[in-house]
mmCIF file of C-alpha atoms in Angstrom:
data_model
loop_
_atom_site.group_PDB
_atom_site.id
_atom_site.type_symbol
_atom_site.label_atom_id
_atom_site.label_comp_id
_atom_site.label_asym_id
_atom_site.label_seq_id
_atom_site.Cartn_x
_atom_site.Cartn_y
_atom_site.Cartn_z
ATOM 1 C CA MET A 166 27.033 40.772 -20.521
ATOM 2 C CA GLU A 167 24.293 43.029 -19.380
ATOM 3 C CA ILE A 168 21.495 43.839 -21.909
ATOM 4 C CA GLU A 169 21.605 46.898 -20.066
ATOM 5 C CA TYR A 170 25.649 47.626 -21.172
ATOM 6 C CA LEU A 171 24.211 47.742 -24.623
ATOM 7 C CA GLU A 172 21.016 49.682 -24.281
ATOM 8 C CA GLU A 173 23.928 51.903 -22.333
ATOM 9 C CA PHE A 174 25.976 51.453 -25.751
ATOM 10 C CA LEU A 175 23.477 52.800 -28.221
ATOM 11 C CA VAL A 176 22.066 55.211 -26.133
ATOM 12 C CA ILE A 177 25.595 56.582 -25.916
ATOM 13 C CA ALA A 178 26.614 56.472 -29.567
ATOM 14 C CA GLU A 179 22.542 58.643 -30.109
ATOM 15 C CA GLU A 180 23.427 61.742 -27.552
ATOM 16 C CA GLY A 181 27.280 61.468 -28.740
ATOM 17 C CA ARG A 182 28.478 62.430 -25.114
ATOM 18 C CA LEU A 183 28.828 60.920 -21.599
ATOM 19 C CA GLY A 184 26.666 63.541 -20.000
ATOM 20 C CA GLU A 185 23.149 63.773 -21.495
ATOM 21 C CA ALA A 186 23.066 60.377 -22.466
ATOM 22 C CA ALA A 187 23.797 59.942 -18.630
ATOM 23 C CA GLU A 188 21.335 61.834 -17.691
ATOM 24 C CA ARG A 189 18.387 60.686 -19.827
ATOM 25 C CA LEU A 190 19.433 57.054 -18.533
ATOM 26 C CA TYR A 191 19.712 58.542 -15.147
ATOM 27 C CA THR A 192 23.274 57.611 -13.773
ATOM 28 C CA THR A 193 26.753 59.432 -14.088
ATOM 29 C CA SER A 194 29.218 60.047 -16.533
ATOM 30 C CA SER A 195 31.407 57.832 -14.813
ATOM 31 C CA SER A 196 28.985 54.617 -14.107
ATOM 32 C CA LEU A 197 28.706 55.313 -18.263
ATOM 33 C CA SER A 198 32.245 54.892 -18.631
ATOM 34 C CA LYS A 199 32.709 51.961 -16.473
ATOM 35 C CA HIS A 200 30.122 50.107 -18.358
ATOM 36 C CA ILE A 201 31.691 50.733 -21.775
ATOM 37 C CA HIS A 202 34.466 49.602 -19.825
ATOM 38 C CA VAL A 203 33.587 46.894 -20.233
ATOM 39 C CA LEU A 204 32.138 46.336 -23.719
ATOM 40 C CA GLU A 205 35.270 47.106 -24.627
ATOM 41 C CA LYS A 206 37.219 43.996 -22.298
ATOM 42 C CA GLU A 207 34.936 42.087 -23.549
ATOM 43 C CA TYR A 208 34.758 42.664 -26.454
ATOM 44 C CA GLY A 209 38.813 42.706 -27.807
ATOM 45 C CA VAL A 210 38.463 46.735 -28.353
ATOM 46 C CA ALA A 211 38.126 50.181 -28.576
ATOM 47 C CA LEU A 212 34.154 51.117 -29.310
ATOM 48 C CA PHE A 213 34.448 54.398 -29.030
ATOM 49 C CA ASP A 214 36.906 57.303 -29.575
ATOM 50 C CA ARG A 215 36.811 59.924 -27.161
ATOM 51 C CA SER A 216 37.817 63.523 -26.722
ATOM 52 C CA LYS A 217 37.176 65.676 -24.057
ATOM 53 C CA ARG A 218 34.070 66.622 -24.529
ATOM 54 C CA THR A 219 33.113 64.145 -27.354
ATOM 55 C CA ILE A 220 32.306 60.487 -27.529
ATOM 56 C CA ALA A 221 31.450 59.057 -30.708
ATOM 57 C CA LEU A 222 31.290 55.828 -32.601
ATOM 58 C CA ASN A 223 34.624 54.429 -34.436
ATOM 59 C CA ALA A 224 34.938 52.085 -37.115
ATOM 60 C CA TYR A 225 34.700 49.191 -34.170
ATOM 61 C CA GLY A 226 31.711 50.538 -32.622
ATOM 62 C CA GLU A 227 29.898 51.539 -35.917
ATOM 63 C CA MET A 228 29.842 47.219 -36.200
ATOM 64 C CA LEU A 229 28.765 46.691 -32.569
ATOM 65 C CA LEU A 230 25.807 48.776 -33.589
ATOM 66 C CA PRO A 231 22.667 46.834 -35.717
ATOM 67 C CA TYR A 232 24.093 43.856 -33.198
ATOM 68 C CA ALA A 233 23.021 46.036 -30.400
ATOM 69 C CA LYS A 234 19.689 46.891 -31.010
ATOM 70 C CA LYS A 235 18.799 42.945 -32.616
ATOM 71 C CA MET A 236 20.052 42.327 -28.397
ATOM 72 C CA VAL A 237 18.198 44.633 -26.706
ATOM 73 C CA GLU A 238 14.539 44.275 -29.848
ATOM 74 C CA LEU A 239 15.558 40.311 -29.222
ATOM 75 C CA HIS A 240 15.686 40.617 -25.099
ATOM 76 C CA ARG A 241 12.700 44.276 -24.608
ATOM 77 C CA GLU A 242 10.553 41.142 -26.903
ATOM 78 C CA ALA A 243 11.373 38.546 -24.976
ATOM 79 C CA SER A 244 10.212 40.284 -21.045
ATOM 80 C CA ARG A 245 7.030 41.428 -23.360
ATOM 81 C CA LYS A 246 5.882 37.838 -24.097
ATOM 82 C CA LEU A 247 6.770 36.057 -20.884
ATOM 83 C CA PHE A 248 5.199 39.318 -19.117
ATOM 84 C CA GLN A 249 2.074 38.171 -21.623
ATOM 85 C CA LYS A 250 2.289 34.585 -20.353
ATOM 86 C CA ALA A 251 2.406 35.419 -17.357
ATOM 87 C CA VAL A 252 0.032 36.996 -16.995
ATOM 88 C CA SER A 253 -2.324 35.139 -19.272
ATOM 89 C CA ASP A 254 -0.881 31.952 -16.831
ATOM 90 C CA GLU A 255 -2.281 34.186 -13.650
ATOM 91 C CA ARG A 256 -6.147 34.678 -15.125
ATOM 92 C CA SER A 257 -6.089 30.870 -15.616
ATOM 93 C CA VAL A 258 -8.599 28.168 -14.640
ATOM 94 C CA SER A 259 -8.188 24.687 -14.357
ATOM 95 C CA ILE A 260 -10.843 22.637 -14.667
ATOM 96 C CA SER A 261 -11.843 19.212 -14.062
ATOM 97 C CA ALA A 262 -14.948 17.587 -15.332
ATOM 98 C CA GLY A 263 -15.314 13.164 -16.204
ATOM 99 C CA TYR A 264 -18.126 14.832 -19.487
ATOM 100 C CA ARG A 265 -18.325 17.298 -21.955
ATOM 101 C CA ILE A 266 -18.392 20.838 -21.181
ATOM 102 C CA PHE A 267 -15.859 22.953 -23.963
ATOM 103 C CA GLU A 268 -19.336 24.891 -25.064
ATOM 104 C CA MET A 269 -20.325 26.131 -21.577
ATOM 105 C CA ALA A 270 -16.314 27.011 -21.286
ATOM 106 C CA VAL A 271 -15.772 28.283 -24.452
ATOM 107 C CA GLU A 272 -18.889 30.457 -23.192
ATOM 108 C CA PHE A 273 -17.252 31.682 -19.600
ATOM 109 C CA ARG A 274 -13.814 31.942 -21.811
ATOM 110 C CA GLN A 275 -15.289 34.393 -24.096
ATOM 111 C CA LYS A 276 -17.548 35.975 -21.152
ATOM 112 C CA TYR A 277 -14.812 36.295 -18.617
ATOM 113 C CA GLN A 278 -11.991 36.749 -21.128
ATOM 114 C CA ILE A 279 -9.655 33.917 -19.457
ATOM 115 C CA GLY A 280 -7.797 31.345 -19.645
ATOM 116 C CA LEU A 281 -8.922 27.717 -19.579
ATOM 117 C CA THR A 282 -7.413 24.495 -18.948
ATOM 118 C CA ILE A 283 -9.813 21.225 -19.235
ATOM 119 C CA ASN A 284 -8.494 17.745 -17.984
ATOM 120 C CA GLU A 285 -11.186 15.635 -18.082
ATOM 121 C CA SER A 286 -10.896 12.977 -16.228
ATOM 122 C CA TYR A 287 -13.630 11.072 -13.885
ATOM 123 C CA GLU A 288 -10.673 11.449 -10.827
ATOM 124 C CA GLY A 289 -11.660 15.704 -9.812
ATOM 125 C CA LYS A 290 -11.946 14.996 -6.231
ATOM 126 C CA GLU A 291 -8.976 14.355 -6.219
ATOM 127 C CA LEU A 292 -7.305 16.637 -9.008
ATOM 128 C CA LEU A 293 -8.356 19.170 -6.123
ATOM 129 C CA ARG A 294 -7.276 18.175 -3.286
ATOM 130 C CA LYS A 295 -3.801 18.085 -5.236
ATOM 131 C CA GLY A 296 -4.069 21.746 -6.528
ATOM 132 C CA ASP A 297 -3.745 19.795 -9.915
ATOM 133 C CA CYS A 298 -7.687 22.436 -10.531
ATOM 134 C CA GLU A 299 -9.306 25.179 -8.657
ATOM 135 C CA LEU A 300 -12.781 23.746 -10.641
ATOM 136 C CA ALA A 301 -14.401 20.026 -10.841
ATOM 137 C CA PHE A 302 -18.023 19.344 -12.396
ATOM 138 C CA ILE A 303 -19.111 16.042 -10.993
ATOM 139 C CA MET A 304 -21.960 14.514 -11.088
ATOM 140 C CA ASP A 305 -24.425 13.127 -8.777
ATOM 141 C CA GLU A 306 -22.471 12.197 -5.740
ATOM 142 C CA GLU A 307 -23.109 13.580 -2.931
ATOM 143 C CA ASN A 308 -20.097 15.820 -0.905
ATOM 144 C CA LYS A 309 -20.039 13.818 2.439
ATOM 145 C CA GLU A 310 -15.968 15.170 2.621
ATOM 146 C CA GLN A 311 -15.875 18.609 4.166
ATOM 147 C CA ASP A 312 -12.205 19.253 2.637
ATOM 148 C CA LEU A 313 -14.717 20.432 -0.752
ATOM 149 C CA VAL A 314 -17.065 23.281 -1.636
ATOM 150 C CA LYS A 315 -20.290 21.765 -3.288
ATOM 151 C CA LEU A 316 -21.972 24.586 -5.410
ATOM 152 C CA PRO A 317 -25.320 21.857 -7.460
#
């Protein structure tokens, strides 16, 4: 089932006319009609009583209406949550440190409004090379490697 078809179902039910629903959805009446027929075929019942000028929910359509609203709202909520998570993940930094830096990390996170993943490990150089972290705190080591940048 296409969630968009349920969204269209809701608009048609609200408008009561395919033409108005099509305008509101920036599509054509024939596309909407085809999508409604797909839903009706899937559910095995007609959802609307049709006349030349209007289209109205029948008993089956009325029964589907609250479920369609819930499904569409759940889909929108899931989309919002996934988008927020993706944005949050893009604004995160993975840090490796061989000693406790939690206080500094909390201040950094609050100042820059960014997520932090902290991995306490003495293998910071290897984690950097593998791409498992973007920043490593390493104590008292000379940076002889050319592939890493040291900021004292």
